[in-house]
């Protein structure tokens, strides 16, 4: 894999959604999915192991939710940026994600138009 690709970990407890997201992202030559996690604890472990540029983080997950995992990744893997990717557009969730250290917030209905741009922008920041 070329080292100039943006390295991404996907954290979502809906396996089929995560697989579809990986398939979508793999069609863009600028992005490389380096791992998937089914809960926040797994996302933290993947971030520690792979030191990706970006973690795409769902909020509502078992074991450790996405907000707690975002905070932990931002504290423990400072070179990794977190983009919260969730079904909720609630102001409260956006505020919680930002205060935990998320770089961006993308709702799942925005994936087609905004996700790749959000990943590349966050990686360049």
PDB file of C-alpha atoms in Angstrom:
ATOM      1  CA  UNK A   1       0.000   0.000   0.000  1.00  0.00           C
ATOM      2  CA  UNK A   2       1.336   3.421  -0.839  1.00  0.00           C
ATOM      3  CA  UNK A   3       2.218   5.405   2.261  1.00  0.00           C
ATOM      4  CA  UNK A   4       0.539   8.517   0.886  1.00  0.00           C
ATOM      5  CA  UNK A   5      -2.915   7.005   1.429  1.00  0.00           C
ATOM      6  CA  UNK A   6      -5.012   8.196   4.355  1.00  0.00           C
ATOM      7  CA  UNK A   7      -5.177   5.257   6.778  1.00  0.00           C
ATOM      8  CA  UNK A   8      -8.673   4.724   8.242  1.00  0.00           C
ATOM      9  CA  UNK A   9     -10.190   2.544  10.962  1.00  0.00           C
ATOM     10  CA  UNK A  10     -13.962   2.036  10.907  1.00  0.00           C
ATOM     11  CA  UNK A  11     -15.712   1.637  14.272  1.00  0.00           C
ATOM     12  CA  UNK A  12     -19.360   0.620  13.995  1.00  0.00           C
ATOM     13  CA  UNK A  13     -21.302  -2.174  15.683  1.00  0.00           C
ATOM     14  CA  UNK A  14     -23.448  -2.761  12.585  1.00  0.00           C
ATOM     15  CA  UNK A  15     -21.254  -5.214  10.688  1.00  0.00           C
ATOM     16  CA  UNK A  16     -23.045  -4.905   7.353  1.00  0.00           C
ATOM     17  CA  UNK A  17     -22.866  -1.114   7.459  1.00  0.00           C
ATOM     18  CA  UNK A  18     -19.150  -1.235   8.320  1.00  0.00           C
ATOM     19  CA  UNK A  19     -18.485  -3.667   5.476  1.00  0.00           C
ATOM     20  CA  UNK A  20     -20.415  -1.486   3.015  1.00  0.00           C
ATOM     21  CA  UNK A  21     -18.537   1.587   4.200  1.00  0.00           C
ATOM     22  CA  UNK A  22     -15.221  -0.198   3.746  1.00  0.00           C
ATOM     23  CA  UNK A  23     -16.244  -1.210   0.217  1.00  0.00           C
ATOM     24  CA  UNK A  24     -17.158   2.402  -0.619  1.00  0.00           C
ATOM     25  CA  UNK A  25     -13.915   3.804   0.778  1.00  0.00           C
ATOM     26  CA  UNK A  26     -11.765   1.157  -0.911  1.00  0.00           C
ATOM     27  CA  UNK A  27     -12.811   2.519  -4.301  1.00  0.00           C
ATOM     28  CA  UNK A  28     -10.947   5.762  -3.563  1.00  0.00           C
ATOM     29  CA  UNK A  29      -7.215   5.347  -4.179  1.00  0.00           C
ATOM     30  CA  UNK A  30      -6.396   8.035  -1.609  1.00  0.00           C
ATOM     31  CA  UNK A  31      -7.855   6.017   1.296  1.00  0.00           C
ATOM     32  CA  UNK A  32      -6.826   2.708   2.848  1.00  0.00           C
ATOM     33  CA  UNK A  33      -9.016   0.987   5.450  1.00  0.00           C
ATOM     34  CA  UNK A  34      -6.584  -0.640   7.889  1.00  0.00           C
ATOM     35  CA  UNK A  35      -9.088  -2.100  10.354  1.00  0.00           C
ATOM     36  CA  UNK A  36     -12.631  -2.400  11.661  1.00  0.00           C
ATOM     37  CA  UNK A  37     -13.904  -2.478  15.226  1.00  0.00           C
ATOM     38  CA  UNK A  38     -17.354  -3.416  16.542  1.00  0.00           C
ATOM     39  CA  UNK A  39     -17.238  -1.333  19.735  1.00  0.00           C
ATOM     40  CA  UNK A  40     -15.414   1.591  21.285  1.00  0.00           C
ATOM     41  CA  UNK A  41     -12.881  -0.519  23.138  1.00  0.00           C
ATOM     42  CA  UNK A  42     -11.984  -2.278  19.902  1.00  0.00           C
ATOM     43  CA  UNK A  43     -11.649   1.100  18.178  1.00  0.00           C
ATOM     44  CA  UNK A  44      -9.206   2.241  20.845  1.00  0.00           C
ATOM     45  CA  UNK A  45      -7.194  -0.972  20.484  1.00  0.00           C
ATOM     46  CA  UNK A  46      -7.159  -0.615  16.677  1.00  0.00           C
ATOM     47  CA  UNK A  47      -6.044   3.016  16.968  1.00  0.00           C
ATOM     48  CA  UNK A  48      -3.204   2.046  19.295  1.00  0.00           C
ATOM     49  CA  UNK A  49      -2.143  -0.827  17.054  1.00  0.00           C
ATOM     50  CA  UNK A  50      -2.414   0.801  13.615  1.00  0.00           C
ATOM     51  CA  UNK A  51      -2.010   4.511  14.463  1.00  0.00           C
ATOM     52  CA  UNK A  52      -4.369   5.462  11.624  1.00  0.00           C
ATOM     53  CA  UNK A  53      -4.794   8.975  10.343  1.00  0.00           C
ATOM     54  CA  UNK A  54      -8.573   8.776  10.867  1.00  0.00           C
ATOM     55  CA  UNK A  55     -11.032   6.736  12.926  1.00  0.00           C
ATOM     56  CA  UNK A  56     -14.621   6.802  11.679  1.00  0.00           C
ATOM     57  CA  UNK A  57     -16.553   6.454  14.938  1.00  0.00           C
ATOM     58  CA  UNK A  58     -20.187   5.568  15.531  1.00  0.00           C
ATOM     59  CA  UNK A  59     -21.610   7.009  18.766  1.00  0.00           C
ATOM     60  CA  UNK A  60     -23.945   4.254  19.954  1.00  0.00           C
ATOM     61  CA  UNK A  61     -21.869   1.098  20.414  1.00  0.00           C
ATOM     62  CA  UNK A  62     -21.602  -1.554  23.094  1.00  0.00           C
ATOM     63  CA  UNK A  63     -18.773  -2.005  25.627  1.00  0.00           C
ATOM     64  CA  UNK A  64     -17.469   1.582  25.262  1.00  0.00           C
ATOM     65  CA  UNK A  65     -19.554   4.166  23.416  1.00  0.00           C
ATOM     66  CA  UNK A  66     -18.151   6.303  20.641  1.00  0.00           C
ATOM     67  CA  UNK A  67     -17.877   9.460  22.748  1.00  0.00           C
ATOM     68  CA  UNK A  68     -15.761   7.745  25.417  1.00  0.00           C
ATOM     69  CA  UNK A  69     -13.674   6.025  22.727  1.00  0.00           C
ATOM     70  CA  UNK A  70     -13.157   9.339  20.911  1.00  0.00           C
ATOM     71  CA  UNK A  71     -11.899  10.951  24.101  1.00  0.00           C
ATOM     72  CA  UNK A  72      -9.540   8.025  24.785  1.00  0.00           C
ATOM     73  CA  UNK A  73      -8.160   7.978  21.231  1.00  0.00           C
ATOM     74  CA  UNK A  74      -7.573  11.738  21.242  1.00  0.00           C
ATOM     75  CA  UNK A  75      -5.722  11.412  24.568  1.00  0.00           C
ATOM     76  CA  UNK A  76      -3.752   8.236  23.849  1.00  0.00           C
ATOM     77  CA  UNK A  77      -3.135   8.366  20.082  1.00  0.00           C
ATOM     78  CA  UNK A  78      -2.688  12.090  19.447  1.00  0.00           C
ATOM     79  CA  UNK A  79      -1.761  11.717  15.763  1.00  0.00           C
ATOM     80  CA  UNK A  80      -5.129  10.149  15.001  1.00  0.00           C
ATOM     81  CA  UNK A  81      -8.173  12.270  14.232  1.00  0.00           C
ATOM     82  CA  UNK A  82     -11.705  11.054  14.897  1.00  0.00           C
ATOM     83  CA  UNK A  83     -14.655  11.690  12.620  1.00  0.00           C
ATOM     84  CA  UNK A  84     -17.932  10.819  14.281  1.00  0.00           C
ATOM     85  CA  UNK A  85     -20.145   9.005  11.802  1.00  0.00           C
ATOM     86  CA  UNK A  86     -23.626   8.391  13.161  1.00  0.00           C
ATOM     87  CA  UNK A  87     -27.326   8.386  12.402  1.00  0.00           C
ATOM     88  CA  UNK A  88     -28.001  11.211  14.847  1.00  0.00           C
ATOM     89  CA  UNK A  89     -27.952  14.860  13.852  1.00  0.00           C
ATOM     90  CA  UNK A  90     -28.959  15.970  17.357  1.00  0.00           C
ATOM     91  CA  UNK A  91     -27.204  19.117  18.547  1.00  0.00           C
ATOM     92  CA  UNK A  92     -26.477  17.447  21.890  1.00  0.00           C
ATOM     93  CA  UNK A  93     -24.627  14.568  20.179  1.00  0.00           C
ATOM     94  CA  UNK A  94     -22.642  16.943  17.976  1.00  0.00           C
ATOM     95  CA  UNK A  95     -21.642  18.969  21.032  1.00  0.00           C
ATOM     96  CA  UNK A  96     -20.614  15.849  22.983  1.00  0.00           C
ATOM     97  CA  UNK A  97     -18.552  14.589  20.038  1.00  0.00           C
ATOM     98  CA  UNK A  98     -16.759  17.909  19.617  1.00  0.00           C
ATOM     99  CA  UNK A  99     -16.036  18.202  23.343  1.00  0.00           C
ATOM    100  CA  UNK A 100     -14.568  14.679  23.289  1.00  0.00           C
ATOM    101  CA  UNK A 101     -12.146  15.818  20.587  1.00  0.00           C
ATOM    102  CA  UNK A 102     -13.814  14.779  17.330  1.00  0.00           C
ATOM    103  CA  UNK A 103     -12.466  16.630  14.308  1.00  0.00           C
ATOM    104  CA  UNK A 104     -15.679  16.325  12.306  1.00  0.00           C
ATOM    105  CA  UNK A 105     -19.223  15.003  12.532  1.00  0.00           C
ATOM    106  CA  UNK A 106     -20.918  13.342   9.554  1.00  0.00           C
ATOM    107  CA  UNK A 107     -24.381  11.810   9.633  1.00  0.00           C
ATOM    108  CA  UNK A 108     -24.862   8.477   7.901  1.00  0.00           C
ATOM    109  CA  UNK A 109     -27.254  10.026   5.394  1.00  0.00           C
ATOM    110  CA  UNK A 110     -24.423  12.321   4.211  1.00  0.00           C
ATOM    111  CA  UNK A 111     -22.023   9.501   3.362  1.00  0.00           C
ATOM    112  CA  UNK A 112     -22.261   9.676  -0.411  1.00  0.00           C
ATOM    113  CA  UNK A 113     -21.561  13.382  -0.683  1.00  0.00           C
ATOM    114  CA  UNK A 114     -19.476  14.318   2.309  1.00  0.00           C
ATOM    115  CA  UNK A 115     -17.563  11.426   3.845  1.00  0.00           C
ATOM    116  CA  UNK A 116     -14.545  11.186   1.545  1.00  0.00           C
ATOM    117  CA  UNK A 117     -14.150  14.970   1.631  1.00  0.00           C
ATOM    118  CA  UNK A 118     -14.391  14.970   5.457  1.00  0.00           C
ATOM    119  CA  UNK A 119     -11.734  12.214   5.690  1.00  0.00           C
ATOM    120  CA  UNK A 120      -9.308  13.998   3.364  1.00  0.00           C
ATOM    121  CA  UNK A 121      -9.895  17.372   5.033  1.00  0.00           C
ATOM    122  CA  UNK A 122      -9.379  15.944   8.532  1.00  0.00           C
ATOM    123  CA  UNK A 123      -6.216  14.115   7.467  1.00  0.00           C
ATOM    124  CA  UNK A 124      -4.816  17.336   5.990  1.00  0.00           C
ATOM    125  CA  UNK A 125      -5.595  19.432   9.071  1.00  0.00           C
TER     126      UNK A 125
END
